[in-house]
CSV table of C-alpha atoms in Angstrom, one decimal:
chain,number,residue,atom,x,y,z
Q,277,UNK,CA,-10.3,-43.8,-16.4
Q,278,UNK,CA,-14.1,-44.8,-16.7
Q,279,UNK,CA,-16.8,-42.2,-18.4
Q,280,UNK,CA,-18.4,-42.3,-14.7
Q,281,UNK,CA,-15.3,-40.7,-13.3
Q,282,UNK,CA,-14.8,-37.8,-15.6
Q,283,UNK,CA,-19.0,-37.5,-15.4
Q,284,UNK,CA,-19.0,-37.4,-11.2
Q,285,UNK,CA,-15.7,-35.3,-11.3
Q,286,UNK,CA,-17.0,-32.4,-13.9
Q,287,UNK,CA,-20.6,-32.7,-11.4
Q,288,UNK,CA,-18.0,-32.6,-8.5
Q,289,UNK,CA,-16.5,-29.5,-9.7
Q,290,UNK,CA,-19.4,-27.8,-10.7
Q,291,UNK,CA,-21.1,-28.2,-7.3
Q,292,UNK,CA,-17.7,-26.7,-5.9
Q,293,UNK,CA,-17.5,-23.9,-8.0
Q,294,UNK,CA,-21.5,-22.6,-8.4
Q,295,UNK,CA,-22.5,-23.7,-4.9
Q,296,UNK,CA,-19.8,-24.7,-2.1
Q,297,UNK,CA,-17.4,-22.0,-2.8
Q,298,UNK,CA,-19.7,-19.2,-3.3
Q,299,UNK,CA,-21.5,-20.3,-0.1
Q,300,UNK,CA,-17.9,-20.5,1.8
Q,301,UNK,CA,-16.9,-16.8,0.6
Q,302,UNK,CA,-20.5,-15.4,1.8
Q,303,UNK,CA,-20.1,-17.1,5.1
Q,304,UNK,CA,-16.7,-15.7,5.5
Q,305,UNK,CA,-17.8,-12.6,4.7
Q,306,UNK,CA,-20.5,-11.7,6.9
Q,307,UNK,CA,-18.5,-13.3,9.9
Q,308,UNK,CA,-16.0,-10.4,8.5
Q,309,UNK,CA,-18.0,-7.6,8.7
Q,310,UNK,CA,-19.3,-8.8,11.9
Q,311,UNK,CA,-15.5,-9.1,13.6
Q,312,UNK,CA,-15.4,-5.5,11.8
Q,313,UNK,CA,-18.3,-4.1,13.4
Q,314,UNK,CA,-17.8,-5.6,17.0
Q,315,UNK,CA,-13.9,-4.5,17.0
Q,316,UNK,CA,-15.0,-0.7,16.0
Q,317,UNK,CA,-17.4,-0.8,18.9
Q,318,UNK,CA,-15.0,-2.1,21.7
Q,319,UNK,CA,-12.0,0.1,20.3
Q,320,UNK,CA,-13.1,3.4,18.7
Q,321,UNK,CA,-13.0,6.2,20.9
Q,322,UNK,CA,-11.1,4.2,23.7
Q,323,UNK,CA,-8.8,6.7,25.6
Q,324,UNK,CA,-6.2,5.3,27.8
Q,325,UNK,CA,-5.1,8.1,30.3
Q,326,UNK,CA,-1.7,8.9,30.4
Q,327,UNK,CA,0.2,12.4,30.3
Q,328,UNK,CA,-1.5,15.1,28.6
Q,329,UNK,CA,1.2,16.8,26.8
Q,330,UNK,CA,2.0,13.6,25.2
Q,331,UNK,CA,-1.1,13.0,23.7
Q,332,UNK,CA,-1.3,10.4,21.1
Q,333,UNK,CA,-3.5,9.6,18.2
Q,334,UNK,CA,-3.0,5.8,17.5
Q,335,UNK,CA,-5.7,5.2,14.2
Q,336,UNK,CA,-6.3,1.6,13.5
Q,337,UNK,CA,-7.4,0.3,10.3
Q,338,UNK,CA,-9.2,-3.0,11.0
Q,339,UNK,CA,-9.7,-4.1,7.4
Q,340,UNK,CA,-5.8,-3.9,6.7
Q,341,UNK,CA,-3.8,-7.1,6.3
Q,342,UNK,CA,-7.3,-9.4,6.1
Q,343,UNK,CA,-7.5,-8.4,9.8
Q,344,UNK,CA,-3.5,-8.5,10.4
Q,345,UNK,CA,-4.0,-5.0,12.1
Q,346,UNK,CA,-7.0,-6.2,14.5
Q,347,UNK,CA,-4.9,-9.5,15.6
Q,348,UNK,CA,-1.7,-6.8,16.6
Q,349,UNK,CA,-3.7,-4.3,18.2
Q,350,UNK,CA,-3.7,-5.3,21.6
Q,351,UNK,CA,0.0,-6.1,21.6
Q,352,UNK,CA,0.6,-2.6,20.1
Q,353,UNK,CA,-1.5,-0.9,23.0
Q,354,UNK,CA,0.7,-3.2,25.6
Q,355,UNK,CA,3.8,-1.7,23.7
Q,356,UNK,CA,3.2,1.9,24.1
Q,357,UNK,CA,1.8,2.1,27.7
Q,358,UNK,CA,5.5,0.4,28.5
Q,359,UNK,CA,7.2,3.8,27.1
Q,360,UNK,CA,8.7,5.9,29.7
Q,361,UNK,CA,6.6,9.1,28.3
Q,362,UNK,CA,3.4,7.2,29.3
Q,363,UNK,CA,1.6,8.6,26.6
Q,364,UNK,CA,-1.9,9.6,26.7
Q,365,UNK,CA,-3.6,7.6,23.7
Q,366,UNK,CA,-6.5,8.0,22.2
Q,367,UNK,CA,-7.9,5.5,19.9
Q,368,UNK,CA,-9.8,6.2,16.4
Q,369,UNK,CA,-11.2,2.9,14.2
Q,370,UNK,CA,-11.9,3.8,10.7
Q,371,UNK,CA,-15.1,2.7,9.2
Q,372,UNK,CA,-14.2,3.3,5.3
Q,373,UNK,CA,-11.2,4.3,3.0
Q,374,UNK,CA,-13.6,7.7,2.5
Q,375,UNK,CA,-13.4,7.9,6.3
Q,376,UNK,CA,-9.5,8.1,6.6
Q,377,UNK,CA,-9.2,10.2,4.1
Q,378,UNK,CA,-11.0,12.6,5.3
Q,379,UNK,CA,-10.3,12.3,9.1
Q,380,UNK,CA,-7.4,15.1,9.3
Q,381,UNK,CA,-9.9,17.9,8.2
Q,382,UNK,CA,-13.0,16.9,10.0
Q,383,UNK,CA,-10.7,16.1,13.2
Q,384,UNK,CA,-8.3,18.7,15.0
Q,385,UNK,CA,-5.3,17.0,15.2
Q,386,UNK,CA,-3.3,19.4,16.4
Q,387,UNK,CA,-3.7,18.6,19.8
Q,388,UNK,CA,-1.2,15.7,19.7
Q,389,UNK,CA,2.2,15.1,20.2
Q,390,UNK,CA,1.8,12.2,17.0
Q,391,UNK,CA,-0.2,10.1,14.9
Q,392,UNK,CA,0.4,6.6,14.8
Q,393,UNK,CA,-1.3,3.9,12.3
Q,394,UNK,CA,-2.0,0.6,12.4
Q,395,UNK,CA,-2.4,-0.2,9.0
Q,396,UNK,CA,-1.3,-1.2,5.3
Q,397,UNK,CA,0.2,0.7,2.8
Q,398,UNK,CA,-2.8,2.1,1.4
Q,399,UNK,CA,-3.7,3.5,5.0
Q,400,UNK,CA,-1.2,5.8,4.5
Q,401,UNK,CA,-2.1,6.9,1.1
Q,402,UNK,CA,-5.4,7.2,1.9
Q,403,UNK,CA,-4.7,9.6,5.1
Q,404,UNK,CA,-2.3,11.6,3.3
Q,405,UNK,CA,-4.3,12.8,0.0
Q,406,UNK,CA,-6.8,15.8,0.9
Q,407,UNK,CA,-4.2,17.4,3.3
Q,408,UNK,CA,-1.0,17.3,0.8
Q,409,UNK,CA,-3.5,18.5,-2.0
Q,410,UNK,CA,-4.5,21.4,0.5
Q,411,UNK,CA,-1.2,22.3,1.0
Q,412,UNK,CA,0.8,21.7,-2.3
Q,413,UNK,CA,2.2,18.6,-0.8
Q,414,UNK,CA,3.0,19.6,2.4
Q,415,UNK,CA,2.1,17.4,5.5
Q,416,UNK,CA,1.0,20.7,7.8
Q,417,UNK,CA,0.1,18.0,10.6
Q,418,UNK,CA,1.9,15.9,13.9
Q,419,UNK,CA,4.3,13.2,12.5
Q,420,UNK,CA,3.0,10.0,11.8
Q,421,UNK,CA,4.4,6.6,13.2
Q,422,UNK,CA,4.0,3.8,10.7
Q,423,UNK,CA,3.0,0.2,11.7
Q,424,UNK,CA,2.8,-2.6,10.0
Q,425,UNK,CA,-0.6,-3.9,9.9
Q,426,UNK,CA,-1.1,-4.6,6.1
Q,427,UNK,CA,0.1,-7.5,3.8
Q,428,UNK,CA,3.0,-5.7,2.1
Q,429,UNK,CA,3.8,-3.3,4.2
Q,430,UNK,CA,6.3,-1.5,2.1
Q,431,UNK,CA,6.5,1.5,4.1
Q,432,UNK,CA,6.9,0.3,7.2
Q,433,UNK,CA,10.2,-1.5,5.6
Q,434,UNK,CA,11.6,1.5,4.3
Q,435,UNK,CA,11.5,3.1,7.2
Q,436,UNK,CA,12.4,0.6,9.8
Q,437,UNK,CA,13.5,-2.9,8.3
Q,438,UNK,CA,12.0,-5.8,8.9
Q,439,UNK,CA,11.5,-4.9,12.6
Q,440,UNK,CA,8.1,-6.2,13.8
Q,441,UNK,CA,5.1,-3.5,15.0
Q,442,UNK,CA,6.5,-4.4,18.9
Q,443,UNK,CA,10.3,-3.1,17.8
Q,444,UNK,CA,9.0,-0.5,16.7
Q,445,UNK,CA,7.3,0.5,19.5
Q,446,UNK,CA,9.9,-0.3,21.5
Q,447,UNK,CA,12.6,1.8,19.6
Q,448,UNK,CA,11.2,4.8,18.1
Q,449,UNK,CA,12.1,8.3,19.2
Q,450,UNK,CA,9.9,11.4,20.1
Q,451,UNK,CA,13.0,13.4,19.3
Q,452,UNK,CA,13.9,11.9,16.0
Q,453,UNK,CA,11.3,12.9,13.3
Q,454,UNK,CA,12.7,13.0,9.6
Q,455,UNK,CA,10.7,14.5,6.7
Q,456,UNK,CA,10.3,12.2,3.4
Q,457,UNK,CA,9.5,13.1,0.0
Q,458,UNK,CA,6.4,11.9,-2.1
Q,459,UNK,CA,5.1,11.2,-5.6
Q,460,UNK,CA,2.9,13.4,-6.8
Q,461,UNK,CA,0.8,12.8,-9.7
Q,462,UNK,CA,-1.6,15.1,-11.4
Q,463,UNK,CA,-3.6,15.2,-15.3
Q,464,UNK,CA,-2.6,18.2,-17.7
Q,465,UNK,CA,-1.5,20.6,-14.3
Q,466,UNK,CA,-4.8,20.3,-12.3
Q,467,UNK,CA,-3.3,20.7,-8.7
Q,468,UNK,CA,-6.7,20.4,-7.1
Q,469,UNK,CA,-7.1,16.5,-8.9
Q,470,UNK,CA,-3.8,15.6,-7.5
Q,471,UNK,CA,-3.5,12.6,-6.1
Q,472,UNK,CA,-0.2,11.3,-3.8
Q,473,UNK,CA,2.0,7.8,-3.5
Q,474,UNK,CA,4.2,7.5,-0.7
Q,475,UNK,CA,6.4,5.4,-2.7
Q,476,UNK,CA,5.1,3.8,-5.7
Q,477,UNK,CA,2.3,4.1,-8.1
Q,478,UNK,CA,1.7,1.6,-10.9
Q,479,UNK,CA,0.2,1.3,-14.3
Q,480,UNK,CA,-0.8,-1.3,-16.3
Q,481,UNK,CA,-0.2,-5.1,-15.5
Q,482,UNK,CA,0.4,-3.7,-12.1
Q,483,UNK,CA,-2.7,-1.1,-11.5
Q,484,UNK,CA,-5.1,-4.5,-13.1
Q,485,UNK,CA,-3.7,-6.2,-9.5
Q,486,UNK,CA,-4.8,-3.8,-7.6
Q,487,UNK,CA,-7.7,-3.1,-9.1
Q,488,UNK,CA,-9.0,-7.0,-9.0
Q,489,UNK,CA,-7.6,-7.0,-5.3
Q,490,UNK,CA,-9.8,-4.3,-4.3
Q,491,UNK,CA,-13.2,-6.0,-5.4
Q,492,UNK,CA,-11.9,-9.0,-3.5
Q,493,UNK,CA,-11.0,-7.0,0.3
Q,494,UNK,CA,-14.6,-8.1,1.6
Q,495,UNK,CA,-15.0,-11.5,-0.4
Q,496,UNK,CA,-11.8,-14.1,-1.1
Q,497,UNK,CA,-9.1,-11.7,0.5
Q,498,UNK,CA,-11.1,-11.4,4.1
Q,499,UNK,CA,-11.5,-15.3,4.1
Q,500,UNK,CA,-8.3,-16.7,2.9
Q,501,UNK,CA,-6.1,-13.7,3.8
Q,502,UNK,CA,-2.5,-13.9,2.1
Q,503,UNK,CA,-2.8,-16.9,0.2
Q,504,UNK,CA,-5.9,-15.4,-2.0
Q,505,UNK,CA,-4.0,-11.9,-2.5
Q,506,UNK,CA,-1.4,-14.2,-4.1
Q,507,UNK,CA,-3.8,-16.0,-6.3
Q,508,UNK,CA,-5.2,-13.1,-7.9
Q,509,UNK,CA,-1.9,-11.7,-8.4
Q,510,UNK,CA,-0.6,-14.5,-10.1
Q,511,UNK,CA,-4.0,-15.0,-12.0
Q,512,UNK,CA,-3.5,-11.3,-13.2
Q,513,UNK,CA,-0.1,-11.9,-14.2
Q,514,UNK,CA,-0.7,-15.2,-16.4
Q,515,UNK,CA,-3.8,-13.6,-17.9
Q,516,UNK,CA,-3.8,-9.7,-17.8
Q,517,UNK,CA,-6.8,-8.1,-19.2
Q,518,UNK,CA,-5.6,-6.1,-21.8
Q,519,UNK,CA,-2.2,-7.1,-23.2
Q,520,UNK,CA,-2.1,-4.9,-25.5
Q,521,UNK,CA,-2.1,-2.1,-23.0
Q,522,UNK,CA,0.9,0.1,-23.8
Q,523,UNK,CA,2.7,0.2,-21.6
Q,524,UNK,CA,1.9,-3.0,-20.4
Q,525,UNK,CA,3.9,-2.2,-17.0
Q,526,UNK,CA,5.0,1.1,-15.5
Q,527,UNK,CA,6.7,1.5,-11.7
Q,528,UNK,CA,7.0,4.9,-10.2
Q,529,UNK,CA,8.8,4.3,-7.2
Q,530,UNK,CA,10.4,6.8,-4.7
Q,531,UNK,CA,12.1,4.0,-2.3
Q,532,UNK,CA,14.1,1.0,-3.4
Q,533,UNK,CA,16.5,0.1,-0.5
Q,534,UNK,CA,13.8,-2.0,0.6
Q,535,UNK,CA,11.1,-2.1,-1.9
Q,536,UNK,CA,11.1,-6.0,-2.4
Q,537,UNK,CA,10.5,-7.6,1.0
Q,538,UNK,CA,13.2,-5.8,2.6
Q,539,UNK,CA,16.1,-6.2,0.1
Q,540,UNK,CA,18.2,-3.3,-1.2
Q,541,UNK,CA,17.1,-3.1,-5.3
Q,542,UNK,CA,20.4,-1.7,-5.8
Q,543,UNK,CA,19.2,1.8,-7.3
Q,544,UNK,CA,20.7,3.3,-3.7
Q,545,UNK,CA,17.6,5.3,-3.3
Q,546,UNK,CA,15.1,6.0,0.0
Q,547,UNK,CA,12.1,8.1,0.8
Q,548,UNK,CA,14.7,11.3,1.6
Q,549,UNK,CA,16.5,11.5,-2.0
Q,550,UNK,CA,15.0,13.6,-4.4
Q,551,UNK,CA,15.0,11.3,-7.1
Q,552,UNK,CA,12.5,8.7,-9.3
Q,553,UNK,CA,12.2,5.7,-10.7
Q,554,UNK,CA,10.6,5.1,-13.2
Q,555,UNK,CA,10.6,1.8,-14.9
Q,556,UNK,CA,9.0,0.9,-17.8
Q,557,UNK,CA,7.8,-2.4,-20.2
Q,558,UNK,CA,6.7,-1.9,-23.4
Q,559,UNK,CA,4.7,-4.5,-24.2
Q,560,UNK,CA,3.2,-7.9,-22.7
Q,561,UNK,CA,5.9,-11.0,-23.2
Q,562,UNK,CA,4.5,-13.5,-21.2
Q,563,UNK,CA,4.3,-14.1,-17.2
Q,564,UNK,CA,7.5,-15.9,-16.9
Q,565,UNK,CA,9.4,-12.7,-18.5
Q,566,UNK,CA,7.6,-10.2,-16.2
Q,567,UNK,CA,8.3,-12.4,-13.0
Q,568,UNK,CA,12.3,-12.7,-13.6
Q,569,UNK,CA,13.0,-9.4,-15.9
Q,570,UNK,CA,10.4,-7.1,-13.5
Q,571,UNK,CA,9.9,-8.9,-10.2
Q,572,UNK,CA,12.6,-11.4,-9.6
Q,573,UNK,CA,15.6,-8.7,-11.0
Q,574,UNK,CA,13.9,-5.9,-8.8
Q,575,UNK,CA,14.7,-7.8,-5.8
Q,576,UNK,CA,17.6,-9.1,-6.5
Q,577,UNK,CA,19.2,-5.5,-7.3
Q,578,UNK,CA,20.1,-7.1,-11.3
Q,579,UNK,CA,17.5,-4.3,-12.5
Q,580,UNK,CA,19.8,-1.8,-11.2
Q,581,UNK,CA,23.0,-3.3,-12.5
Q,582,UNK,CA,21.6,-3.7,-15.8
Q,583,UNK,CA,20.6,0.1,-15.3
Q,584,UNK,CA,23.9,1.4,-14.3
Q,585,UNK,CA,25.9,-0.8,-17.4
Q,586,UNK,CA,24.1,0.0,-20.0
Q,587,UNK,CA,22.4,-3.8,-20.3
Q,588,UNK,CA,18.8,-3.6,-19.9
Q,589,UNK,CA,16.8,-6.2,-21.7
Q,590,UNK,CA,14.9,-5.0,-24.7
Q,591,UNK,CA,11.5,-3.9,-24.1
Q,592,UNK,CA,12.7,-2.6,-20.6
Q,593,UNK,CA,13.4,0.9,-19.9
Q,594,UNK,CA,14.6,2.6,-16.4
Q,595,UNK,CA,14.9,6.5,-15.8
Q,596,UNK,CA,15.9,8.3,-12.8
Q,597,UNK,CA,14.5,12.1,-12.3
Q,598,UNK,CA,13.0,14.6,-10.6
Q,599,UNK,CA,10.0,14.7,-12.8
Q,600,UNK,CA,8.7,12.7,-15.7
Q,601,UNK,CA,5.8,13.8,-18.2
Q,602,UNK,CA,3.6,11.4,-19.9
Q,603,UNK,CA,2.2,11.6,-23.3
Q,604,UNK,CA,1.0,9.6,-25.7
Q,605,UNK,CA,-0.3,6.9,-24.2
Q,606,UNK,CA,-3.6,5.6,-22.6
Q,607,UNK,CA,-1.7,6.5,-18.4
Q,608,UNK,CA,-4.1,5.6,-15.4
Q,609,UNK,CA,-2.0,5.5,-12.5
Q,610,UNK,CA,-3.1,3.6,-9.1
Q,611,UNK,CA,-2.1,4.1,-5.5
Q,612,UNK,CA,-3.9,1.8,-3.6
Q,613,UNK,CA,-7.1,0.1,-5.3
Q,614,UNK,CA,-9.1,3.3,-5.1
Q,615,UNK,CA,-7.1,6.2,-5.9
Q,616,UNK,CA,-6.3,7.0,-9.5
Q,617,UNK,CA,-5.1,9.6,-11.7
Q,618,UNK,CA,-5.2,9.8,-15.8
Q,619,UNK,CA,-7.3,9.3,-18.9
Q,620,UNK,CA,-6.6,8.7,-22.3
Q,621,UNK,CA,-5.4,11.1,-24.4
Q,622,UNK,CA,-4.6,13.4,-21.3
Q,623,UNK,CA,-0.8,14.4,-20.2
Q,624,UNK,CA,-0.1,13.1,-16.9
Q,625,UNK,CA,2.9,14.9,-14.7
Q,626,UNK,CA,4.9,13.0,-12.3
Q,627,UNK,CA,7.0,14.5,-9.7
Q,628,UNK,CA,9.1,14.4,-6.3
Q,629,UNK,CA,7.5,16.9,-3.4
Q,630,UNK,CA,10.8,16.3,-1.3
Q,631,UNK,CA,10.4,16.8,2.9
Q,632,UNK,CA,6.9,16.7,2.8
Q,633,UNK,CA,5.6,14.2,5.5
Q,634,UNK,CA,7.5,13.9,8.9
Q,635,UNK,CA,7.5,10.5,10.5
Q,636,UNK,CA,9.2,9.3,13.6
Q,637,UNK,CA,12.1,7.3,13.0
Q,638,UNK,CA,14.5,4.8,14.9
């Protein structure tokens, strides 16, 4: 290989990487908020007239999914005007996380027969923490109808499989409503800083993922969707920021039948137990030993058998409880990019708030 070639392919790469790529992401990003903007004004507000006493509150969350839950919505719309009950629904867009999270206290909601939302994970999360913290964990509001509009979508799985947003739709029940636990974590007792996972909550290598996903919802994530999600996962787990972070890795999770794409971890656990797990790494061995021991065994439900007989790999420690207590250590627990809980040198509680949030089921 000639000098000129490594010379015009360093040039080639530096023109990519300081001018092309930045140019591509801003581009991409403004046509983003613009498909935001114009999908807020021909949706929010909509009502589509059906029965009154059946009045439904269908929340989409447009930025969910790098725009999964604004390609589904019409087909979700389509779905529920084919229900028997011809529902009355009225549609709400959310503008900001700060806006679902504060839409069941500056909205009366008690008007409706349910809430349904299009949206990730972290939708749910979001809508759920000022009413649980004004109620000691309790969900005082209509049940809420998950669908899966995000790019995980964990929830939705636990409740109802791998069925698709139209299944759903399709099959769930007005008479069928079951009430499922949540995590609650607060810092040294304060109930009023409280802060609620409907089924996990990370620290560590994990809350670092989230964290660098979050700056990247309006930039890299909006343009390249999935693919860019997985990048800077895998960038996060091959070069964490602080590996000396102890622990490196902590998992509080309240459902694992289907917490890894639908597969049963093997801990025999759901949202209606009244049980934790938490699982814990010590210290930072490398990306290839987090993949198989955390990732690859979680999935596979080897995690759980190593759990049960005694065999977990050094460094790795699982506990099942009602409540754990956190000393010692520099805890800041993440929900969903934005929602955190801890500081150093502070005791954080963990704990399961069984039957708090009713949600319609198959």
């Amino acid at each position: 290989m000639s000098p000129y070639t490594i010379i015009y392919a360093i040039i080639a790469y530096k023109l990519l990487t300081t001018l092309i790529l930045p140019w591509w992401i801003q581009r991409g990003s403004a046509k983003w908020k613009l498909r935001l903007k114009t999908f807020t004004a021909n949706h929010d507000g909509k009502v589509i007239a059906g029965e009154d006493k059946d009045k439904l509150l269908f929340i989409a969350v447009p930025s969910s999914g790098a725009g999964r839950a604004m390609d589904i919505y019409d087909e979700c719309i389509e779905e529920l005007q084919k229900r028997e009950e011809n529902f009355t629904i009225e549609v709400y867009v959310t503008k900001s996380s700060d806006d679902i999270k504060n839409l069941v206290v500056s909205k009366d909601v008690s008007e409706y027969y349910g809430i349904i939302v299009l949206g990730g994970d972290s939708s749910i999360t979001e809508l759920i923490q000022v009413p649980l913290r004004r109620n000691n964990g309790k969900w005082m509001y209509p049940p809420i109808l998950h669908l899966p509009g995000g790019s995980t979508n964990l929830l939705s799985k636990e409740m109802h499989g791998m069925k698709s947003h139209k299944e759903i739709l399709r099959q769930f029940s007005t008479e069928k409503v079951k009430r499922a636990g949540v995590i609650k974590l607060s810092t040294d007792g304060d109930d009023s800083s409280s802060i609620y996972a409907t089924h996990v909550a990370f620290h560590g290598i994990g809350r670092h993922m989230l964290v660098e996903a979050e700056k990247h919802r309006h930039g890299l994530y909006s343009v390249f969707g999935t693919p860019a999600l997985m990048s800077i996962i895998l960038k996060t787990v091959f070069s964490p920021p602080n590996k000396d972070e102890s622990p490196y890795f902590a998992l509080l999770i309240a459902s694992t039948r289907n917490f890894a794409g639908g597969m049963d971890s093997g801990f025999g656990m759901d949202l209606f137990d009244d049980k934790l797990v938490m699982l814990h790494a010590k210290q930072y061995n490398g990306p290839f030993r987090y993949i198989k021991e955390l990732m690859i065994n979680m999935s596979t439900g080897e995690l759980a058998r190593q759990y049960f007989t005694s065999t977990l790999p050094e460094g790795v420690e699982v506990k099942i409880g009602e409540k754990f207590t956190f000393k010692d250590h520099d805890f800041h627990f993440i929900l969903d990019g934005t929602s955190t809980v801890g500081q150093k040198g502070r005791t954080v509680t963990v704990e399961s708030v069984q039957e708090s949030i009713p949600y319609f089921v198959l």
